[in-house]
Coordinates of C-alpha atoms in Angstrom, one line a residue:
Chain U
X1 CA 72.0 100.1 207.6
X2 CA 72.4 103.7 206.3
X3 CA 68.7 104.2 205.8
X4 CA 65.9 102.0 207.2
X5 CA 63.7 103.0 204.2
X6 CA 64.7 100.8 201.2
X7 CA 61.9 101.5 198.9
X8 CA 59.8 104.7 198.7
X9 CA 57.1 105.4 196.3
X10 CA 55.3 108.8 196.2
X11 CA 52.3 109.4 194.0
X12 CA 53.5 106.9 191.4
X13 CA 51.2 106.4 188.4
X14 CA 51.8 104.2 185.4
X15 CA 49.8 104.1 182.2
X16 CA 50.4 102.1 179.1
X17 CA 49.4 103.1 175.6
X18 CA 48.2 106.5 174.4
X19 CA 45.0 108.4 174.0
X20 CA 41.7 106.4 174.0
X21 CA 43.5 103.0 174.3
X22 CA 45.6 104.1 177.4
X23 CA 45.4 101.8 180.3
X24 CA 45.9 103.2 183.8
X25 CA 47.7 100.5 185.7
X26 CA 48.7 102.6 188.7
X27 CA 46.7 105.6 189.8
X28 CA 48.8 107.1 192.5
X29 CA 50.6 104.8 194.9
X30 CA 52.4 105.8 198.1
X31 CA 54.4 103.0 199.7
X32 CA 57.4 102.7 202.0
X33 CA 59.3 99.4 202.6
X34 CA 61.9 99.3 205.2
X35 CA 65.1 97.3 205.1
X36 CA 64.5 93.8 206.4
X37 CA 60.8 93.9 205.8
X38 CA 58.8 91.0 204.3
X39 CA 56.0 92.5 202.2
X40 CA 53.2 90.6 200.5
X41 CA 51.3 92.6 197.8
X42 CA 47.8 91.2 197.2
X43 CA 44.9 92.1 195.0
X44 CA 42.9 90.8 192.0
X45 CA 44.5 90.7 188.6
X46 CA 44.7 94.1 187.0
X47 CA 44.9 95.8 190.3
X48 CA 48.4 97.1 189.7
X49 CA 50.4 94.9 192.1
X50 CA 52.6 93.4 189.4
X51 CA 53.2 96.8 187.7
X52 CA 54.1 98.1 191.1
X53 CA 56.5 95.3 191.6
X54 CA 58.1 95.9 188.2
X55 CA 58.7 99.5 189.1
X56 CA 60.2 98.6 192.5
X57 CA 62.4 96.1 190.6
X58 CA 63.6 98.7 188.2
X59 CA 62.3 96.7 185.3
X60 CA 59.9 99.6 184.6
X61 CA 59.6 103.3 185.2
X62 CA 56.8 105.3 186.7
X63 CA 54.8 107.6 184.4
X64 CA 54.6 110.2 187.1
X65 CA 55.5 110.4 190.7
X66 CA 58.8 109.7 192.5
X67 CA 60.5 106.4 193.2
X68 CA 63.4 106.4 195.6
X69 CA 65.5 103.2 195.9
X70 CA 68.0 103.3 198.8
X71 CA 67.3 107.1 199.1
X72 CA 68.1 107.8 195.4
X73 CA 65.5 108.9 192.9
X74 CA 65.7 106.3 190.2
X75 CA 62.5 107.4 188.4
X76 CA 64.2 109.0 185.4
X77 CA 67.4 107.0 185.0
X78 CA 68.4 105.1 181.8
X79 CA 67.8 101.5 180.9
X80 CA 71.4 100.6 181.5
X81 CA 71.5 102.3 184.8
X82 CA 68.4 100.4 185.9
X83 CA 70.2 97.2 184.7
X84 CA 73.1 98.1 186.9
X85 CA 70.8 98.6 189.9
X86 CA 69.2 95.2 189.3
X87 CA 72.6 93.7 188.9
X88 CA 73.9 95.1 192.2
X89 CA 70.9 95.1 194.6
X90 CA 67.9 93.1 193.3
X91 CA 67.1 89.5 192.9
X92 CA 64.1 88.2 191.1
X93 CA 62.0 85.0 191.6
X94 CA 59.2 84.4 189.1
X95 CA 56.0 82.4 189.0
X96 CA 57.3 80.4 185.9
X97 CA 60.7 79.8 187.5
X98 CA 62.4 81.3 184.4
X99 CA 65.5 79.2 184.4
X100 CA 67.5 78.9 181.2
X101 CA 66.7 75.5 179.6
X102 CA 69.6 73.1 178.7
X103 CA 71.7 74.8 181.3
X104 CA 72.7 73.2 184.6
X105 CA 71.4 74.4 188.0
X106 CA 74.8 75.7 188.9
X107 CA 75.2 77.7 185.6
X108 CA 71.7 79.2 186.2
X109 CA 72.8 80.4 189.6
X110 CA 76.1 81.7 188.1
X111 CA 74.2 83.8 185.5
X112 CA 73.9 87.1 187.5
X113 CA 77.4 86.7 188.7
X114 CA 78.7 86.5 185.2
X115 CA 77.2 89.9 184.5
X116 CA 79.0 91.2 187.6
X117 CA 82.2 90.2 185.9
X118 CA 83.2 87.8 188.7
X119 CA 86.0 85.4 187.9
X120 CA 85.0 81.8 187.3
X121 CA 86.3 80.2 190.4
X122 CA 84.8 82.7 192.8
X123 CA 81.6 82.7 190.8
X124 CA 81.2 78.9 191.2
X125 CA 82.1 79.1 194.9
X126 CA 79.4 81.7 195.5
X127 CA 76.9 79.9 193.3
X128 CA 77.4 76.6 195.2
X129 CA 77.0 78.5 198.5
X130 CA 73.6 79.8 197.2
X131 CA 72.6 76.3 196.0
X132 CA 73.6 74.9 199.4
X133 CA 71.4 77.5 201.1
X134 CA 68.3 76.2 199.2
X135 CA 69.4 72.6 199.8
X136 CA 70.1 71.7 196.3
X137 CA 73.9 71.3 196.2
X138 CA 73.6 67.7 195.1
X139 CA 71.6 68.8 192.0
X140 CA 74.1 71.3 190.7
X141 CA 74.7 69.4 187.5
X142 CA 71.0 68.9 186.7
X143 CA 69.2 70.8 184.0
X144 CA 65.8 72.4 184.8
X145 CA 64.0 69.6 182.9
X146 CA 65.5 67.1 185.3
X147 CA 64.2 68.9 188.4
X148 CA 60.8 69.1 189.9
X149 CA 58.8 72.4 190.1
X150 CA 59.7 72.9 193.7
X151 CA 63.4 72.3 193.0
X152 CA 63.3 74.6 190.0
X153 CA 61.9 77.3 192.2
X154 CA 64.6 76.7 194.7
X155 CA 67.2 77.0 192.0
X156 CA 65.6 80.3 191.0
X157 CA 65.8 81.5 194.6
X158 CA 69.4 80.5 194.7
X159 CA 70.0 82.5 191.6
X160 CA 68.4 85.6 193.2
X161 CA 70.4 84.9 196.3
X162 CA 73.8 84.4 194.7
X163 CA 74.4 88.1 194.4
X164 CA 73.5 88.7 198.0
X165 CA 70.9 91.3 197.1
X166 CA 69.4 93.9 199.3
X167 CA 66.0 93.2 197.9
X168 CA 64.4 90.0 196.7
X169 CA 61.3 90.3 194.5
X170 CA 59.1 87.3 194.1
X171 CA 56.2 87.4 191.6
X172 CA 53.8 84.7 192.6
X173 CA 56.6 82.4 193.6
X174 CA 54.2 79.6 194.6
X175 CA 51.7 80.1 191.7
X176 CA 52.9 77.0 189.8
X177 CA 53.4 74.7 192.9
X178 CA 51.2 72.4 194.9
X179 CA 50.4 73.3 198.5
X180 CA 53.2 71.3 200.4
X181 CA 55.8 72.6 197.9
X182 CA 54.4 76.2 198.3
X183 CA 54.8 76.0 202.0
X184 CA 58.4 74.7 201.5
X185 CA 59.2 77.7 199.4
X186 CA 57.6 80.2 201.8
X187 CA 59.5 78.6 204.6
X188 CA 62.7 79.1 202.7
X189 CA 61.9 82.8 201.9
X190 CA 61.0 83.4 205.6
X191 CA 64.3 81.9 206.6
X192 CA 66.3 84.1 204.2
X193 CA 64.4 87.1 205.4
X194 CA 65.0 86.3 209.1
X195 CA 68.5 85.0 209.0
X196 CA 70.1 87.0 206.2
X197 CA 68.1 90.2 206.6
X198 CA 67.1 90.2 203.0
X199 CA 64.1 92.5 202.3
X200 CA 61.4 90.5 200.4
X201 CA 58.6 91.8 198.4
X202 CA 56.2 89.2 197.2
X203 CA 53.2 89.4 194.9
X204 CA 50.6 86.7 195.6
X205 CA 46.8 86.3 195.6
X206 CA 46.8 83.4 198.0
X207 CA 46.1 84.6 201.5
X208 CA 47.7 81.5 202.9
X209 CA 51.0 82.5 201.4
X210 CA 50.6 86.2 202.3
X211 CA 50.3 85.1 205.9
X212 CA 54.0 84.5 205.9
X213 CA 54.7 88.2 205.4
X214 CA 55.0 90.8 208.1
X215 CA 53.4 93.5 206.1
X216 CA 50.5 93.0 203.7
X217 CA 49.5 95.6 201.0
X218 CA 46.2 95.3 199.3
X219 CA 45.8 96.7 195.8
X220 CA 42.6 97.6 194.0
X221 CA 42.1 99.5 190.7
X222 CA 45.6 100.8 190.7
X223 CA 45.6 102.1 194.2
X224 CA 46.5 100.8 197.6
X225 CA 43.2 99.8 199.2
X226 CA 44.7 98.9 202.6
X227 CA 47.9 98.0 204.5
X228 CA 48.2 96.0 207.6
X229 CA 50.9 94.5 209.7
X230 CA 50.8 90.8 210.4
X231 CA 50.6 90.1 214.1
X232 CA 53.2 87.4 213.8
X233 CA 54.3 85.1 211.1
X234 CA 53.8 81.4 211.3
Chain R
X10 CA 82.7 88.5 179.1
X11 CA 83.8 87.9 175.5
X12 CA 84.9 84.4 176.5
X13 CA 81.5 83.7 178.2
X14 CA 79.7 85.0 175.1
X15 CA 81.9 82.7 172.9
X16 CA 81.1 79.7 175.1
X17 CA 77.3 80.6 175.0
X18 CA 77.5 80.9 171.2
X19 CA 79.2 77.6 170.8
X20 CA 76.6 76.0 173.0
X21 CA 73.7 77.6 171.0
X22 CA 75.4 76.4 167.7
X23 CA 75.7 72.9 169.1
X24 CA 72.2 72.7 170.4
X25 CA 70.9 73.5 166.9
X26 CA 73.6 71.6 165.1
X27 CA 71.7 70.9 161.9
X28 CA 70.2 74.3 161.7
X29 CA 73.6 75.9 162.3
X30 CA 75.2 73.9 159.5
X31 CA 72.4 74.8 157.1
X32 CA 72.8 78.4 158.0
X33 CA 76.5 78.2 157.5
X34 CA 76.0 76.6 154.1
X35 CA 75.8 79.9 152.2
X36 CA 79.0 81.1 153.8
X37 CA 80.7 77.7 153.3
X38 CA 79.9 77.7 149.6
X39 CA 80.7 81.4 149.1
X40 CA 84.1 81.2 150.8
X41 CA 85.0 77.9 149.1
X42 CA 83.9 79.4 145.7
X43 CA 85.8 82.6 146.1
X44 CA 89.0 80.9 147.2
X45 CA 88.8 78.2 144.5
X46 CA 88.1 80.8 141.8
X47 CA 91.1 82.8 142.8
X48 CA 93.3 79.7 143.1
X49 CA 92.2 78.4 139.7
X50 CA 92.7 81.9 138.2
X51 CA 96.2 81.9 139.5
X52 CA 96.7 78.4 138.2
X53 CA 95.5 79.4 134.7
X54 CA 97.7 82.4 134.6
X55 CA 100.7 80.3 135.7
X56 CA 99.8 77.8 133.0
X57 CA 99.6 80.5 130.3
X58 CA 102.9 81.9 131.4
X59 CA 104.4 78.4 131.2
X60 CA 103.0 77.9 127.7
X61 CA 104.3 81.3 126.6
X62 CA 107.7 80.4 127.9
X63 CA 107.5 77.1 126.0
X64 CA 107.0 79.1 122.8
X65 CA 109.9 81.3 123.7
X66 CA 109.1 84.6 125.4
X67 CA 111.4 86.5 123.0
X68 CA 109.5 85.2 120.0
X69 CA 107.9 87.5 117.4
X70 CA 105.8 86.4 114.5
X71 CA 105.5 88.4 111.3
X72 CA 102.7 87.5 108.9
X73 CA 101.3 89.1 105.7
X74 CA 98.0 91.0 105.8
X75 CA 96.3 92.8 108.7
X76 CA 94.5 90.6 111.1
X77 CA 90.9 91.6 112.0
X78 CA 88.4 90.2 114.3
X79 CA 87.1 86.7 113.7
X80 CA 90.4 85.5 112.1
X81 CA 89.8 87.4 108.8
X82 CA 92.8 89.0 107.2
X83 CA 93.2 91.3 104.3
X84 CA 94.9 90.1 101.2
X85 CA 98.6 91.1 101.0
X86 CA 101.6 89.9 99.2
X87 CA 103.5 87.1 101.0
X88 CA 107.1 87.4 102.1
X89 CA 110.2 86.0 100.4
X90 CA 113.5 84.5 101.5
X91 CA 115.0 87.9 100.7
X92 CA 112.9 89.4 103.5
X93 CA 114.4 86.8 105.9
X94 CA 117.9 87.6 104.6
X95 CA 117.3 91.3 105.0
X96 CA 116.0 91.0 108.5
X97 CA 119.1 88.9 109.5
X98 CA 121.4 91.4 107.8
X99 CA 119.8 94.7 108.9
X100 CA 118.6 94.0 112.3
X101 CA 121.3 93.3 114.9
X102 CA 118.7 92.8 117.6
X103 CA 117.4 89.7 115.9
X104 CA 119.1 86.4 116.9
X105 CA 117.4 84.1 114.4
X106 CA 114.6 84.3 111.8
X107 CA 112.8 81.3 110.2
X108 CA 110.6 81.5 107.1
X109 CA 107.4 79.5 107.6
X110 CA 104.9 78.3 105.1
X111 CA 102.3 75.7 106.1
X112 CA 99.0 74.1 105.2
X113 CA 96.9 71.2 106.5
X114 CA 97.6 67.9 104.8
X115 CA 97.0 64.2 105.4
X116 CA 100.0 62.0 106.2
X117 CA 99.8 58.3 105.6
X118 CA 102.0 55.5 106.9
X119 CA 100.9 51.9 106.4
X120 CA 97.2 51.7 107.4
X121 CA 97.3 54.8 109.5
X122 CA 96.5 58.3 108.2
X123 CA 96.5 61.5 110.1
X124 CA 95.6 65.1 109.1
X125 CA 98.2 67.4 110.4
X126 CA 100.0 70.7 109.9
X127 CA 102.7 70.5 107.3
X128 CA 105.2 73.3 107.6
X129 CA 108.1 74.2 105.3
X130 CA 111.0 76.0 107.1
X131 CA 114.7 75.7 107.8
X132 CA 116.9 74.9 110.7
X133 CA 116.5 78.4 112.2
X134 CA 113.0 77.2 113.2
X135 CA 114.5 75.1 116.0
X136 CA 116.4 78.1 117.3
X137 CA 113.5 80.5 117.1
X138 CA 111.0 78.2 118.7
X139 CA 113.6 76.9 121.2
X140 CA 112.6 73.4 120.2
X141 CA 114.9 70.4 120.7
X142 CA 114.9 67.0 118.9
X143 CA 113.7 63.9 120.8
X144 CA 115.7 61.8 118.5
X145 CA 117.0 61.8 114.9
X146 CA 118.6 65.0 113.5
X147 CA 117.8 68.4 111.9
X148 CA 117.9 69.0 108.2
X149 CA 121.3 69.0 106.5
X150 CA 122.3 72.0 104.3
X151 CA 122.1 69.8 101.2
X152 CA 118.6 68.7 102.1
X153 CA 117.6 72.3 102.5
X154 CA 119.2 73.4 99.2
X155 CA 118.1 70.5 97.0
X156 CA 114.6 70.3 98.5
X157 CA 115.0 66.7 99.4
X158 CA 111.9 64.8 100.7
X159 CA 113.0 64.5 104.3
X160 CA 110.8 65.3 107.2
X161 CA 110.8 65.8 111.0
X162 CA 107.7 64.9 112.8
X163 CA 106.1 66.1 116.0
X164 CA 105.3 63.8 118.9
X165 CA 101.5 63.6 118.2
X166 CA 102.1 62.6 114.5
X167 CA 104.6 60.1 115.6
X168 CA 102.1 58.6 118.1
X169 CA 99.2 58.6 115.6
X170 CA 101.2 57.1 112.7
X171 CA 103.9 55.0 114.2
X172 CA 102.5 54.0 117.6
X173 CA 105.4 52.8 119.7
X174 CA 107.8 51.8 116.9
X175 CA 110.8 53.9 116.0
X176 CA 109.9 56.0 113.0
X177 CA 113.5 57.1 112.0
X178 CA 114.3 55.9 108.5
X179 CA 110.6 55.0 107.8
X180 CA 108.9 56.7 104.8
X181 CA 105.5 58.3 105.1
X182 CA 103.4 59.8 102.4
X183 CA 102.3 63.4 102.2
X184 CA 99.9 64.1 99.4
X185 CA 101.8 62.5 96.5
X186 CA 105.2 62.9 98.1
X187 CA 107.0 60.0 99.9
X188 CA 109.4 61.4 102.5
X189 CA 111.8 59.9 104.9
X190 CA 111.5 60.6 108.6
X191 CA 114.8 61.9 109.8
X192 CA 113.9 63.2 113.2
X193 CA 111.3 63.5 115.9
X194 CA 110.6 66.7 117.9
X195 CA 110.6 66.9 121.6
X196 CA 107.1 67.2 123.2
X197 CA 105.9 70.8 123.5
X198 CA 102.3 70.4 124.6
X199 CA 99.4 72.8 123.9
X200 CA 99.7 76.4 123.1
X201 CA 98.0 78.9 125.3
X202 CA 95.2 79.0 122.7
X203 CA 94.7 75.2 123.1
X204 CA 96.1 74.0 119.8
X205 CA 98.5 71.0 119.9
X206 CA 102.0 72.2 118.9
X207 CA 103.2 68.6 118.5
X208 CA 100.7 68.0 115.7
X209 CA 103.2 69.0 113.0
X210 CA 105.4 67.7 110.2
X211 CA 108.4 69.8 109.2
X212 CA 109.8 69.8 105.6
X213 CA 112.7 71.8 104.1
X214 CA 111.1 75.0 102.8
X215 CA 112.1 74.2 99.2
X216 CA 110.6 70.7 99.4
X217 CA 107.4 72.2 100.7
X218 CA 107.2 74.9 97.9
X219 CA 107.8 72.4 95.1
X220 CA 106.0 69.3 96.3
X221 CA 103.2 70.5 98.5
X222 CA 102.3 74.2 98.0
X223 CA 103.2 74.8 94.3
X224 CA 104.2 78.4 95.0
X225 CA 107.2 80.2 96.6
X226 CA 105.4 82.1 99.3
X227 CA 106.7 82.7 102.8
X228 CA 103.5 83.2 104.7
X229 CA 105.2 84.0 108.1
X230 CA 108.5 84.8 109.5
X231 CA 109.2 83.8 113.1
X232 CA 112.0 85.8 114.8
X233 CA 113.7 85.6 118.1
X234 CA 115.2 88.7 119.7
X235 CA 118.6 88.6 121.4
X236 CA 118.5 88.0 125.1
X237 CA 118.0 91.2 127.0
X238 CA 116.4 93.0 124.0
X239 CA 112.8 94.1 124.6
X240 CA 110.5 92.5 122.0
X241 CA 108.7 95.8 121.7
X242 CA 111.8 97.4 120.5
X243 CA 112.4 94.7 117.9
X244 CA 108.8 95.0 116.9
X245 CA 109.2 98.7 116.1
X246 CA 112.4 98.2 114.1
X247 CA 110.9 95.3 112.2
X248 CA 107.9 97.4 111.3
X249 CA 110.1 100.2 109.9
X250 CA 112.1 97.7 107.9
X251 CA 109.1 95.9 106.5
X252 CA 107.3 99.1 105.6
X253 CA 110.3 100.1 103.6
X254 CA 110.8 96.8 101.9
X255 CA 107.1 96.5 101.1
X256 CA 107.0 100.2 99.9
X257 CA 104.2 101.3 102.1
X258 CA 103.5 105.0 101.8
X259 CA 103.5 107.3 104.8
X260 CA 99.7 107.4 105.1
X261 CA 99.0 103.8 104.3
X262 CA 98.4 101.1 106.9
X263 CA 100.7 98.2 107.4
X264 CA 99.9 95.2 105.2
X265 CA 101.5 92.9 107.7
X266 CA 101.1 92.0 111.3
X267 CA 103.8 91.6 113.9
X268 CA 102.9 90.0 117.2
X269 CA 105.2 89.4 120.1
X270 CA 104.6 86.8 122.7
X271 CA 104.6 89.3 125.5
X272 CA 101.5 90.8 123.9
X273 CA 99.8 87.5 123.5
X274 CA 100.7 86.6 127.1
X275 CA 99.2 89.9 128.3
X276 CA 96.0 89.3 126.3
X277 CA 95.6 85.8 127.7
X278 CA 96.4 86.7 131.2
X279 CA 94.0 89.7 130.9
X280 CA 91.3 87.3 129.7
X281 CA 91.9 84.9 132.5
X282 CA 91.9 87.7 135.0
X283 CA 88.7 89.1 133.7
X284 CA 87.0 85.7 133.9
X285 CA 88.4 85.0 137.4
X286 CA 87.1 88.3 138.7
X287 CA 83.7 87.7 137.1
X288 CA 83.4 84.3 138.7
X289 CA 84.8 85.7 141.9
X290 CA 82.1 88.4 141.9
X291 CA 79.4 85.7 141.5
X292 CA 81.0 83.8 144.4
X293 CA 81.1 87.0 146.5
X294 CA 77.4 87.5 145.9
X295 CA 76.8 84.0 147.4
X296 CA 78.7 85.2 150.5
X297 CA 76.3 88.1 150.8
X298 CA 73.4 85.7 150.4
X299 CA 74.9 83.5 153.0
X300 CA 75.1 86.6 155.3
X301 CA 71.4 87.2 154.8
X302 CA 70.8 83.5 155.7
X303 CA 72.6 84.2 159.0
X304 CA 70.6 87.3 159.6
X305 CA 67.4 85.4 159.1
X306 CA 68.3 82.6 161.5
X307 CA 69.6 85.0 164.1
X308 CA 66.2 86.9 163.9
X309 CA 64.5 83.5 164.4
X310 CA 66.8 82.7 167.3
X311 CA 66.2 86.1 169.0
X312 CA 62.4 85.4 168.8
X313 CA 62.8 81.9 170.1
X314 CA 65.0 83.0 172.9
X315 CA 63.0 86.1 173.9
X316 CA 62.3 84.7 177.3
X317 CA 66.0 83.9 177.8
X318 CA 66.9 87.4 176.9
X319 CA 64.2 88.6 179.4
X320 CA 65.8 86.5 182.2
X321 CA 69.3 87.9 181.3
X322 CA 68.1 91.5 181.3
X323 CA 66.2 90.9 184.6
X324 CA 69.3 89.6 186.4
X325 CA 71.3 92.6 185.3
X326 CA 72.6 92.1 181.8
X327 CA 73.0 95.5 180.1
X328 CA 72.1 96.1 176.5
X329 CA 75.6 95.7 175.3
X330 CA 76.0 92.3 177.1
X331 CA 73.0 90.9 175.2
X332 CA 74.2 92.6 172.0
X333 CA 77.6 91.1 172.4
X334 CA 76.2 87.6 173.0
X335 CA 74.2 87.6 169.8
X336 CA 76.8 89.4 167.7
X337 CA 79.4 86.8 168.9
X338 CA 77.0 84.0 168.0
X339 CA 76.5 85.4 164.5
X340 CA 80.2 85.9 164.0
X341 CA 80.9 82.4 165.3
X342 CA 78.4 81.0 162.8
X343 CA 79.9 82.9 159.9
X344 CA 83.5 82.3 160.9
X345 CA 82.9 78.6 161.3
X346 CA 81.3 78.6 157.9
X347 CA 84.4 80.4 156.7
X348 CA 86.7 77.8 158.2
X349 CA 84.7 74.9 156.6
X350 CA 84.7 76.8 153.4
X351 CA 88.5 77.2 153.5
X352 CA 88.9 73.5 154.1
X353 CA 86.4 72.7 151.2
X354 CA 88.2 75.1 148.9
X355 CA 91.5 73.3 149.5
X356 CA 90.0 70.0 148.2
X357 CA 88.0 71.8 145.5
X358 CA 91.1 73.6 144.2
X359 CA 93.1 70.4 144.3
X360 CA 90.7 68.3 142.4
X361 CA 89.6 70.9 139.9
X362 CA 93.1 71.9 139.0
X363 CA 93.9 68.2 138.6
X364 CA 90.9 67.8 136.3
X365 CA 91.8 70.8 134.2
X366 CA 95.4 69.8 134.0
X367 CA 96.5 73.0 135.7
X368 CA 99.1 73.6 138.3
X369 CA 97.7 73.4 141.9
X370 CA 98.2 76.7 143.6
X371 CA 96.9 77.5 147.0
X372 CA 97.1 81.1 147.9
X373 CA 97.3 81.7 151.6
X374 CA 96.7 85.5 151.2
X375 CA 93.2 84.9 149.9
X376 CA 92.5 82.5 152.7
X377 CA 93.1 85.2 155.3
X378 CA 91.0 87.7 153.3
X379 CA 88.2 85.2 152.9
X380 CA 88.2 84.4 156.6
X381 CA 88.2 88.0 157.6
X382 CA 85.4 88.7 155.1
X383 CA 83.2 85.8 156.4
X384 CA 83.8 87.1 160.0
X385 CA 82.7 90.6 159.0
X386 CA 79.7 89.1 157.2
X387 CA 78.7 87.9 160.7
X388 CA 79.2 91.3 162.2
X389 CA 77.3 93.1 159.5
X390 CA 74.3 90.7 159.3
X391 CA 74.3 89.9 163.0
X392 CA 74.0 93.5 164.0
X393 CA 70.3 94.0 163.3
X394 CA 69.2 90.8 165.2
X395 CA 71.6 91.5 168.1
X396 CA 70.3 95.1 168.4
X397 CA 66.7 93.8 168.3
X398 CA 67.6 91.4 171.2
X399 CA 69.3 94.1 173.2
X400 CA 66.4 96.5 172.9
X401 CA 63.8 94.1 174.2
X402 CA 61.7 95.2 177.1
X403 CA 62.5 92.8 180.0
X404 CA 58.9 92.7 181.2
X405 CA 57.6 91.9 177.7
X406 CA 60.3 89.4 177.1
X407 CA 59.7 87.6 180.4
X408 CA 56.0 87.3 179.6
X409 CA 56.8 85.8 176.1
X410 CA 55.7 82.3 175.6

């Protein structure tokens, strides 16, 4: 590991809109996330946690302040450069699964590898490996409509995993799942964090799920209201 | 990447099969119409050339009076047999010259009667018009000199009056003249103007003068130039000769008209070409309308698939990847439409040329042009939707319901 600090935010603010209608989503956030960490970001809706995650995931840019990813300032880089960072280092898991409809599980997992320009055979091998890691190898030919919610989220995790990212961002990954399924998914994330050393940043408002993380960050009104380390994960 | 985009495009087209076909319809019709128009235009031109050739491409016609628009002509003295003799004597570029006088008259045989063109001429007619006999014989010198009532009939007259029976030796009645059928002309078909050349009865000129017309006018002289002599050159010489013979002053206009077939051919081909390009333009407009249809559907598709675009952008697609995907889809739509249009045009050209009795011509060059055009319609009209897709904000797109 070249630098233990993977993500570093200094005085990051984010506002949307202009003038009277402007909304201040982040009002100055300082945050450091080390490689191999498992972070849960909590807080009520509108507290800035999702905006913060979008900035960490290079989907969005800070209005002011500095964001360093792997030691490089990525605050002012272009749309395409941000796409390249996402492509190389970041995997996403969303609350709504966000799989492509009418597309098999395997093809969904292949998607980020296609944009890496990986040849078909190697792409499929790597995608199958990722599906195997989430225990869905036998469902590779199923379309999302033929899978349960939990299975869909596993496919989404496999898709994020396929590129072997440095950072996995999960936006309320259990928001659409029942409790047993939620614990399954959290177990899977924990395992990926522990065994593959993937840094995970997760947004959630369920304390039960946040308890899986090592490091809990509480957001309130666009600021970090408190940070604490979890004694030990379950 | 391109291959992947093509596979994606094909899948998107298949998923919305009906919508895709309806979208392509404009392009299909446009391409089919353009190709069919061009093919039919070529066919018509070919047909005109064939008809001109059947008249004899070295044919010139000389008639009295100046022709104006709407078929009017100024009064002018007719020609005489002396003019014909002078042409044959003074112009070594002329191979043959036939005097022609004609009018419409009713021919009767048994119960059948038929109104037809009755023409007085001599045997030079067959040379000038390059017209063979189907059976029977041409006029004899004595028939021509004495003005005997002998006639040669065209194929249409023969069919209308005699049906399937052999007319040679039969006697038909023209006005008050009974005349013996001595020959039948070979089938010539229609002129480029659409009149039936086979609807004709030929008489010796003297017979025509004495028994039908009651005067000794030669209304027209048809000439053929020697092979290898430009008809335009013959036309110029003929004009000088006729001005001299008809005593036309230096500042007076001609009181006769000379037309050569090349000129008629050019006029007709010009007309055909103008009509073809007009219809082709209309067809091309439908291609543009088809392109707008594609743009419309691509815009709808981009809106529908906003979430998909968001996912692609989130997992690392760059603007140009998304752009390429939607451009390829638009081009695939329009090219498929082009291919269907080409297939359709083949059948349309075949059937319509059959219906219009024209030669079937399928021009491969225009097919290539039409295909490339339809593909570029996809590029042009797919650009705006593709750019819109590529510029989407991934966060907004992911939140799209």
